Amino acid sequence: MTDAFRPEARAPRGFIDKRAADLRAERRIVESVSAVYERYGFERLDTGAFEYADALGKFLPDADRPNEGVFALQDDDEQWMALRYDLTAPLARFAAQHWETLPKPFRRYAVGTVWRNEKPGPGRFREFVQCDADTVGSARPEADAEIIAMAVEGFAAAGLPQNDYVLKINSRKLLNGLLTSAGAVDPGQRLAVLRAVDKLDRLGVEGVRLLLGAGRRDESGAFTRGAELAGPAIEAVIAFVEAGGGARSATLDRLAGVIGGSAEGDEGLEELGRIGAALTSLGVAEDRAVFDPSVVRGLEYYTGAVFEAELLAEILDEKGQKVRFGSVGGGGRYDDLVARFTGQPVPATGFSFGVSRLAAALRASGLDHAAEARGPVVVIAFDAASMGEYFAAAAELRAAGLPAEVYLGASGMKAQMKYADRRLSPAAVILGGDEIASGQVTIKDLDLGRELAAKVADNRQWREDRPGQLTVARSELVAAVRRIVEAPR
RNA sequence: GCCGCCUUAGCUCAGUUGGUUAGAGCGCCAGAUUGUGGCUCUGGAGGUCCUCGGUUCGAGCCCGAGAGGUGGUACCA
């Protein structure tokens, strides 16, 4: 027995345990965002956690395992399945599968857990919750505008103060036009330029300039290769990324000056113009949704407008260090995703709330006003012979809608009071021999007691005062407890 | 993946040039208080000093390798 195997009690990294308070915060976000989506006429869709790996587009032609980044396993028919890494790819699969019978455009929202097999960080998990809305089957820029408006409304509904978030909007078409006019034709070089542009907020203009040219060495000594653009081309790209800021129409005017002329760029400008007009009609404030030419987003499937939601409030960790949470939501237009399955191009656009990251950020920034989860009313258990009395009292409270439980541990009364205190119970119900004999019940208001205790230093007096305690007729139990539970704290 | 830093009690950490039985604060449990959560006092439990190997009479401390964590960077569909 001495050599018995003892597993270490720990969760895999990036997988976190969420307790009542965390879950309440997440649920509050999900419920408010879902309500916004439904108000805009989106219907809910749930799909399974697993998809075939090829449906996720995560199958390397030469590898016998799906690519890094997903959690994959082989079914008993040897097909590779993978846990979904977002809610968009499953939607594309669903839309392709049911395209003939769906009402089009198909407007759906989805709430669900997604999994990514990558290195975790602050606010970055390997299992997290997203809340998506997508319109499949509309190429109108107004569809994008509506998605953006919902995102802005969603953040407000989730409880973020007006000035703590912003939605940044850009278009892949602008970026493509820029790349062409900058003379970047090689796909690898185009990719390098996009990645450099994406880092503007983190590295600043000088860092981006280095990455567009020869490359950059960071403070840890690691070297990142640059895009090797020529000098004038670098300045053109810099002028482009710096054209953001201010009112939407002003940004568009500046961008037109920088990249006007290329066919794709002009197309992007026209679409952004229509998105801007629609945002104004929808009542989206100029400073909540802005055009920002440095937004790139992931590199794979976006084909037009791209959106990214950013928290503006500075967030400090327990040690007072600044924490970078990254974007708390993003999306864009992906016109080719459904075509992967059907061969027919289907225009689509959507946005995804990073619910878990947003909850973590709210928590870290103290914006999470949710009260700590209250425990139930605790019925103190004195002796086994009277268990019936305790359970009857708990049942009465429950029937009246008041959460209640009988203490089921083995400890004495003192420990039971401590237990109720730790559970943040509003009240303890004391049904000892004396009370039962006299047809009464003693109820202790734990909040009130806590308050009164602050003024009492002497232990004897504290014990004799029994602060916050009252004894009533047994028949008054529910009414008396209700008064305590419903009293304003 | 690459670079840096870190790893001692549940948590935060101290631990002298390598030298008996590895400590503190907080937390936890119990008692003072036969039926009362706070405060105070007293007592108690709790440790493969990350792992493996090496050097040494002797290693928490020195050396090597590995693992885990963390920060940056890369990637992020």
PDB file of C-alpha atoms in Angstrom, chain A residues 15-185:
ATOM      1  CA  PHE A  15      -8.312  24.487 -18.533  1.00  0.00           C
ATOM      2  CA  ILE A  16      -9.712  26.374 -15.606  1.00  0.00           C
ATOM      3  CA  ASP A  17     -12.233  25.608 -12.917  1.00  0.00           C
ATOM      4  CA  LYS A  18     -15.037  28.114 -12.754  1.00  0.00           C
ATOM      5  CA  ARG A  19     -16.818  28.600  -9.462  1.00  0.00           C
ATOM      6  CA  ALA A  20     -20.224  30.095  -8.816  1.00  0.00           C
ATOM      7  CA  ALA A  21     -19.121  33.726  -9.034  1.00  0.00           C
ATOM      8  CA  ASP A  22     -17.225  33.150 -12.301  1.00  0.00           C
ATOM      9  CA  LEU A  23     -20.162  31.313 -13.813  1.00  0.00           C
ATOM     10  CA  ARG A  24     -22.574  34.049 -12.839  1.00  0.00           C
ATOM     11  CA  ALA A  25     -20.394  36.622 -14.574  1.00  0.00           C
ATOM     12  CA  GLU A  26     -20.175  34.523 -17.744  1.00  0.00           C
ATOM     13  CA  ARG A  27     -23.861  33.750 -17.738  1.00  0.00           C
ATOM     14  CA  ARG A  28     -24.702  37.409 -17.381  1.00  0.00           C
ATOM     15  CA  ILE A  29     -22.632  38.238 -20.472  1.00  0.00           C
ATOM     16  CA  VAL A  30     -24.100  35.378 -22.489  1.00  0.00           C
ATOM     17  CA  GLU A  31     -27.655  36.286 -21.560  1.00  0.00           C
ATOM     18  CA  SER A  32     -27.325  39.973 -22.366  1.00  0.00           C
ATOM     19  CA  VAL A  33     -25.543  39.383 -25.649  1.00  0.00           C
ATOM     20  CA  SER A  34     -28.017  36.671 -26.669  1.00  0.00           C
ATOM     21  CA  ALA A  35     -30.882  39.027 -25.950  1.00  0.00           C
ATOM     22  CA  VAL A  36     -29.357  41.610 -28.286  1.00  0.00           C
ATOM     23  CA  TYR A  37     -28.944  38.995 -31.029  1.00  0.00           C
ATOM     24  CA  GLU A  38     -32.537  37.847 -30.668  1.00  0.00           C
ATOM     25  CA  ARG A  39     -33.791  41.408 -30.781  1.00  0.00           C
ATOM     26  CA  TYR A  40     -32.137  41.715 -34.184  1.00  0.00           C
ATOM     27  CA  GLY A  41     -33.941  38.621 -35.407  1.00  0.00           C
ATOM     28  CA  PHE A  42     -31.231  35.977 -35.127  1.00  0.00           C
ATOM     29  CA  GLU A  43     -32.241  32.415 -34.274  1.00  0.00           C
ATOM     30  CA  ARG A  44     -30.253  30.177 -32.023  1.00  0.00           C
ATOM     31  CA  LEU A  45     -28.400  27.135 -33.318  1.00  0.00           C
ATOM     32  CA  ASP A  46     -26.418  24.552 -31.380  1.00  0.00           C
ATOM     33  CA  THR A  47     -24.094  22.138 -33.142  1.00  0.00           C
ATOM     34  CA  GLY A  48     -21.968  19.384 -31.620  1.00  0.00           C
ATOM     35  CA  ALA A  49     -18.568  19.897 -30.050  1.00  0.00           C
ATOM     36  CA  PHE A  50     -16.837  17.658 -32.589  1.00  0.00           C
ATOM     37  CA  GLU A  51     -16.580  18.166 -36.325  1.00  0.00           C
ATOM     38  CA  TYR A  52     -14.738  16.084 -38.855  1.00  0.00           C
ATOM     39  CA  ALA A  53     -11.278  17.516 -39.171  1.00  0.00           C
ATOM     40  CA  ASP A  54     -11.644  18.162 -42.884  1.00  0.00           C
ATOM     41  CA  ALA A  55     -14.789  20.210 -42.226  1.00  0.00           C
ATOM     42  CA  LEU A  56     -12.745  22.437 -39.959  1.00  0.00           C
ATOM     43  CA  GLY A  57     -10.145  22.793 -42.673  1.00  0.00           C
ATOM     44  CA  LYS A  58      -7.550  21.470 -40.324  1.00  0.00           C
ATOM     45  CA  PHE A  59      -6.190  18.523 -42.220  1.00  0.00           C
ATOM     46  CA  LEU A  60      -2.680  18.703 -43.562  1.00  0.00           C
ATOM     47  CA  PRO A  61      -2.348  16.928 -46.879  1.00  0.00           C
ATOM     48  CA  ASP A  62       0.913  15.249 -45.934  1.00  0.00           C
ATOM     49  CA  ALA A  63       0.420  14.676 -42.236  1.00  0.00           C
ATOM     50  CA  ASP A  64      -1.378  11.716 -40.751  1.00  0.00           C
ATOM     51  CA  ARG A  65      -2.600  13.881 -37.885  1.00  0.00           C
ATOM     52  CA  PRO A  66      -4.643  17.061 -38.046  1.00  0.00           C
ATOM     53  CA  ASN A  67      -2.635  20.212 -37.618  1.00  0.00           C
ATOM     54  CA  GLU A  68      -1.493  21.617 -34.321  1.00  0.00           C
ATOM     55  CA  GLY A  69      -3.938  23.940 -32.681  1.00  0.00           C
ATOM     56  CA  VAL A  70      -6.874  21.584 -32.406  1.00  0.00           C
ATOM     57  CA  PHE A  71      -7.702  18.662 -30.151  1.00  0.00           C
ATOM     58  CA  ALA A  72      -8.238  15.767 -32.490  1.00  0.00           C
ATOM     59  CA  LEU A  73      -8.920  12.059 -32.208  1.00  0.00           C
ATOM     60  CA  GLN A  74      -9.636   9.239 -34.586  1.00  0.00           C
ATOM     61  CA  ASP A  75     -13.117   7.753 -34.611  1.00  0.00           C
ATOM     62  CA  ASP A  76     -13.551   3.955 -34.799  1.00  0.00           C
ATOM     63  CA  ASP A  77     -14.007   4.261 -38.553  1.00  0.00           C
ATOM     64  CA  GLU A  78     -10.584   5.913 -38.609  1.00  0.00           C
ATOM     65  CA  GLN A  79     -11.924   9.327 -39.588  1.00  0.00           C
ATOM     66  CA  TRP A  80     -10.295  12.231 -37.806  1.00  0.00           C
ATOM     67  CA  MET A  81     -12.583  14.325 -35.641  1.00  0.00           C
ATOM     68  CA  ALA A  82     -11.601  17.508 -33.873  1.00  0.00           C
ATOM     69  CA  LEU A  83     -13.120  19.673 -31.192  1.00  0.00           C
ATOM     70  CA  ARG A  84     -14.332  22.888 -32.812  1.00  0.00           C
ATOM     71  CA  TYR A  85     -11.968  25.826 -32.452  1.00  0.00           C
ATOM     72  CA  ASP A  86     -14.649  28.414 -33.225  1.00  0.00           C
ATOM     73  CA  LEU A  87     -18.364  28.581 -34.002  1.00  0.00           C
ATOM     74  CA  THR A  88     -18.012  29.852 -37.554  1.00  0.00           C
ATOM     75  CA  ALA A  89     -16.618  26.732 -39.191  1.00  0.00           C
ATOM     76  CA  PRO A  90     -19.443  24.567 -37.778  1.00  0.00           C
ATOM     77  CA  LEU A  91     -21.938  27.148 -39.047  1.00  0.00           C
ATOM     78  CA  ALA A  92     -20.451  26.961 -42.523  1.00  0.00           C
ATOM     79  CA  ARG A  93     -20.770  23.179 -42.404  1.00  0.00           C
ATOM     80  CA  PHE A  94     -24.358  23.395 -41.178  1.00  0.00           C
ATOM     81  CA  ALA A  95     -25.337  25.997 -43.760  1.00  0.00           C
ATOM     82  CA  ALA A  96     -23.809  23.937 -46.574  1.00  0.00           C
ATOM     83  CA  GLN A  97     -25.510  20.779 -45.329  1.00  0.00           C
ATOM     84  CA  HIS A  98     -28.977  22.354 -45.095  1.00  0.00           C
ATOM     85  CA  TRP A  99     -28.671  25.078 -47.692  1.00  0.00           C
ATOM     86  CA  GLU A 100     -31.672  23.969 -49.785  1.00  0.00           C
ATOM     87  CA  THR A 101     -34.124  24.167 -46.919  1.00  0.00           C
ATOM     88  CA  LEU A 102     -32.856  27.155 -44.960  1.00  0.00           C
ATOM     89  CA  PRO A 103     -34.602  30.508 -45.099  1.00  0.00           C
ATOM     90  CA  LYS A 104     -32.092  32.811 -46.782  1.00  0.00           C
ATOM     91  CA  PRO A 105     -30.370  34.948 -45.684  1.00  0.00           C
ATOM     92  CA  PHE A 106     -29.867  32.632 -42.715  1.00  0.00           C
ATOM     93  CA  ARG A 107     -29.415  34.577 -39.488  1.00  0.00           C
ATOM     94  CA  ARG A 108     -28.282  32.529 -36.544  1.00  0.00           C
ATOM     95  CA  TYR A 109     -26.552  33.025 -33.246  1.00  0.00           C
ATOM     96  CA  ALA A 110     -24.719  30.428 -31.202  1.00  0.00           C
ATOM     97  CA  VAL A 111     -23.334  30.140 -27.702  1.00  0.00           C
ATOM     98  CA  GLY A 112     -20.832  27.454 -26.996  1.00  0.00           C
ATOM     99  CA  THR A 113     -17.531  26.195 -25.732  1.00  0.00           C
ATOM    100  CA  VAL A 114     -14.641  26.014 -28.171  1.00  0.00           C
ATOM    101  CA  TRP A 115     -11.197  24.455 -27.747  1.00  0.00           C
ATOM    102  CA  ARG A 116      -7.776  25.484 -28.998  1.00  0.00           C
ATOM    103  CA  ASN A 117      -4.676  23.448 -28.372  1.00  0.00           C
ATOM    104  CA  GLU A 118      -2.177  26.248 -27.936  1.00  0.00           C
ATOM    105  CA  LYS A 119      -0.151  28.016 -25.286  1.00  0.00           C
ATOM    106  CA  PRO A 120      -2.370  29.629 -22.648  1.00  0.00           C
ATOM    107  CA  GLY A 121      -1.810  33.115 -21.243  1.00  0.00           C
ATOM    108  CA  PRO A 122      -3.650  35.715 -19.205  1.00  0.00           C
ATOM    109  CA  GLY A 123      -7.242  35.725 -20.411  1.00  0.00           C
ATOM    110  CA  ARG A 124      -6.245  33.073 -22.891  1.00  0.00           C
ATOM    111  CA  PHE A 125      -7.474  29.538 -22.337  1.00  0.00           C
ATOM    112  CA  ARG A 126      -7.549  26.238 -24.160  1.00  0.00           C
ATOM    113  CA  GLU A 127     -11.265  25.923 -23.478  1.00  0.00           C
ATOM    114  CA  PHE A 128     -13.487  28.963 -23.607  1.00  0.00           C
ATOM    115  CA  VAL A 129     -16.942  30.243 -24.440  1.00  0.00           C
ATOM    116  CA  GLN A 130     -17.905  32.254 -27.480  1.00  0.00           C
ATOM    117  CA  CYS A 131     -21.152  33.925 -28.454  1.00  0.00           C
ATOM    118  CA  ASP A 132     -21.503  34.402 -32.206  1.00  0.00           C
ATOM    119  CA  ALA A 133     -23.952  35.964 -34.627  1.00  0.00           C
ATOM    120  CA  ASP A 134     -23.696  35.464 -38.360  1.00  0.00           C
ATOM    121  CA  THR A 135     -25.675  36.338 -41.462  1.00  0.00           C
ATOM    122  CA  VAL A 136     -25.197  33.785 -44.236  1.00  0.00           C
ATOM    123  CA  GLY A 137     -26.386  34.650 -47.721  1.00  0.00           C
ATOM    124  CA  SER A 138     -26.183  38.440 -47.832  1.00  0.00           C
ATOM    125  CA  ALA A 139     -23.430  40.352 -49.607  1.00  0.00           C
ATOM    126  CA  ARG A 140     -24.789  43.751 -48.568  1.00  0.00           C
ATOM    127  CA  PRO A 141     -22.403  45.902 -46.538  1.00  0.00           C
ATOM    128  CA  GLU A 142     -25.446  46.719 -44.409  1.00  0.00           C
ATOM    129  CA  ALA A 143     -25.308  43.122 -43.170  1.00  0.00           C
ATOM    130  CA  ASP A 144     -21.817  43.871 -41.857  1.00  0.00           C
ATOM    131  CA  ALA A 145     -23.015  47.144 -40.340  1.00  0.00           C
ATOM    132  CA  GLU A 146     -25.807  45.358 -38.524  1.00  0.00           C
ATOM    133  CA  ILE A 147     -23.350  42.823 -37.114  1.00  0.00           C
ATOM    134  CA  ILE A 148     -21.145  45.676 -35.885  1.00  0.00           C
ATOM    135  CA  ALA A 149     -24.093  47.485 -34.348  1.00  0.00           C
ATOM    136  CA  MET A 150     -25.055  44.322 -32.464  1.00  0.00           C
ATOM    137  CA  ALA A 151     -21.526  43.925 -31.187  1.00  0.00           C
ATOM    138  CA  VAL A 152     -21.497  47.478 -29.864  1.00  0.00           C
ATOM    139  CA  GLU A 153     -24.907  46.985 -28.266  1.00  0.00           C
ATOM    140  CA  GLY A 154     -23.731  43.664 -26.876  1.00  0.00           C
ATOM    141  CA  PHE A 155     -20.822  45.227 -25.021  1.00  0.00           C
ATOM    142  CA  ALA A 156     -23.094  47.829 -23.517  1.00  0.00           C
ATOM    143  CA  ALA A 157     -25.603  45.143 -22.535  1.00  0.00           C
ATOM    144  CA  ALA A 158     -22.814  43.089 -20.956  1.00  0.00           C
ATOM    145  CA  GLY A 159     -22.233  45.981 -18.597  1.00  0.00           C
ATOM    146  CA  LEU A 160     -19.178  47.708 -20.069  1.00  0.00           C
ATOM    147  CA  PRO A 161     -19.016  51.446 -19.497  1.00  0.00           C
ATOM    148  CA  GLN A 162     -19.306  53.523 -22.687  1.00  0.00           C
ATOM    149  CA  ASN A 163     -15.661  54.496 -22.876  1.00  0.00           C
ATOM    150  CA  ASP A 164     -14.131  51.126 -22.081  1.00  0.00           C
ATOM    151  CA  TYR A 165     -14.448  49.451 -25.461  1.00  0.00           C
ATOM    152  CA  VAL A 166     -14.265  50.210 -29.152  1.00  0.00           C
ATOM    153  CA  LEU A 167     -15.007  48.256 -32.300  1.00  0.00           C
ATOM    154  CA  LYS A 168     -12.363  48.658 -34.983  1.00  0.00           C
ATOM    155  CA  ILE A 169     -13.300  48.080 -38.589  1.00  0.00           C
ATOM    156  CA  ASN A 170     -11.160  47.527 -41.644  1.00  0.00           C
ATOM    157  CA  SER A 171     -11.440  45.746 -44.965  1.00  0.00           C
ATOM    158  CA  ARG A 172      -9.295  43.024 -46.436  1.00  0.00           C
ATOM    159  CA  LYS A 173      -9.885  44.634 -49.778  1.00  0.00           C
ATOM    160  CA  LEU A 174      -8.167  47.832 -48.636  1.00  0.00           C
ATOM    161  CA  LEU A 175      -5.247  45.792 -47.383  1.00  0.00           C
ATOM    162  CA  ASN A 176      -5.063  43.859 -50.637  1.00  0.00           C
ATOM    163  CA  GLY A 177      -5.175  47.069 -52.663  1.00  0.00           C
ATOM    164  CA  LEU A 178      -2.429  48.495 -50.490  1.00  0.00           C
ATOM    165  CA  LEU A 179      -0.250  45.436 -50.970  1.00  0.00           C
ATOM    166  CA  THR A 180      -0.639  45.597 -54.729  1.00  0.00           C
ATOM    167  CA  SER A 181       0.186  49.290 -54.923  1.00  0.00           C
ATOM    168  CA  ALA A 182       3.131  48.735 -52.536  1.00  0.00           C
ATOM    169  CA  GLY A 183       4.504  46.284 -55.066  1.00  0.00           C
ATOM    170  CA  ALA A 184       4.173  43.224 -52.840  1.00  0.00           C
ATOM    171  CA  VAL A 185       3.153  40.408 -55.146  1.00  0.00           C
TER     172      VAL A 185
END
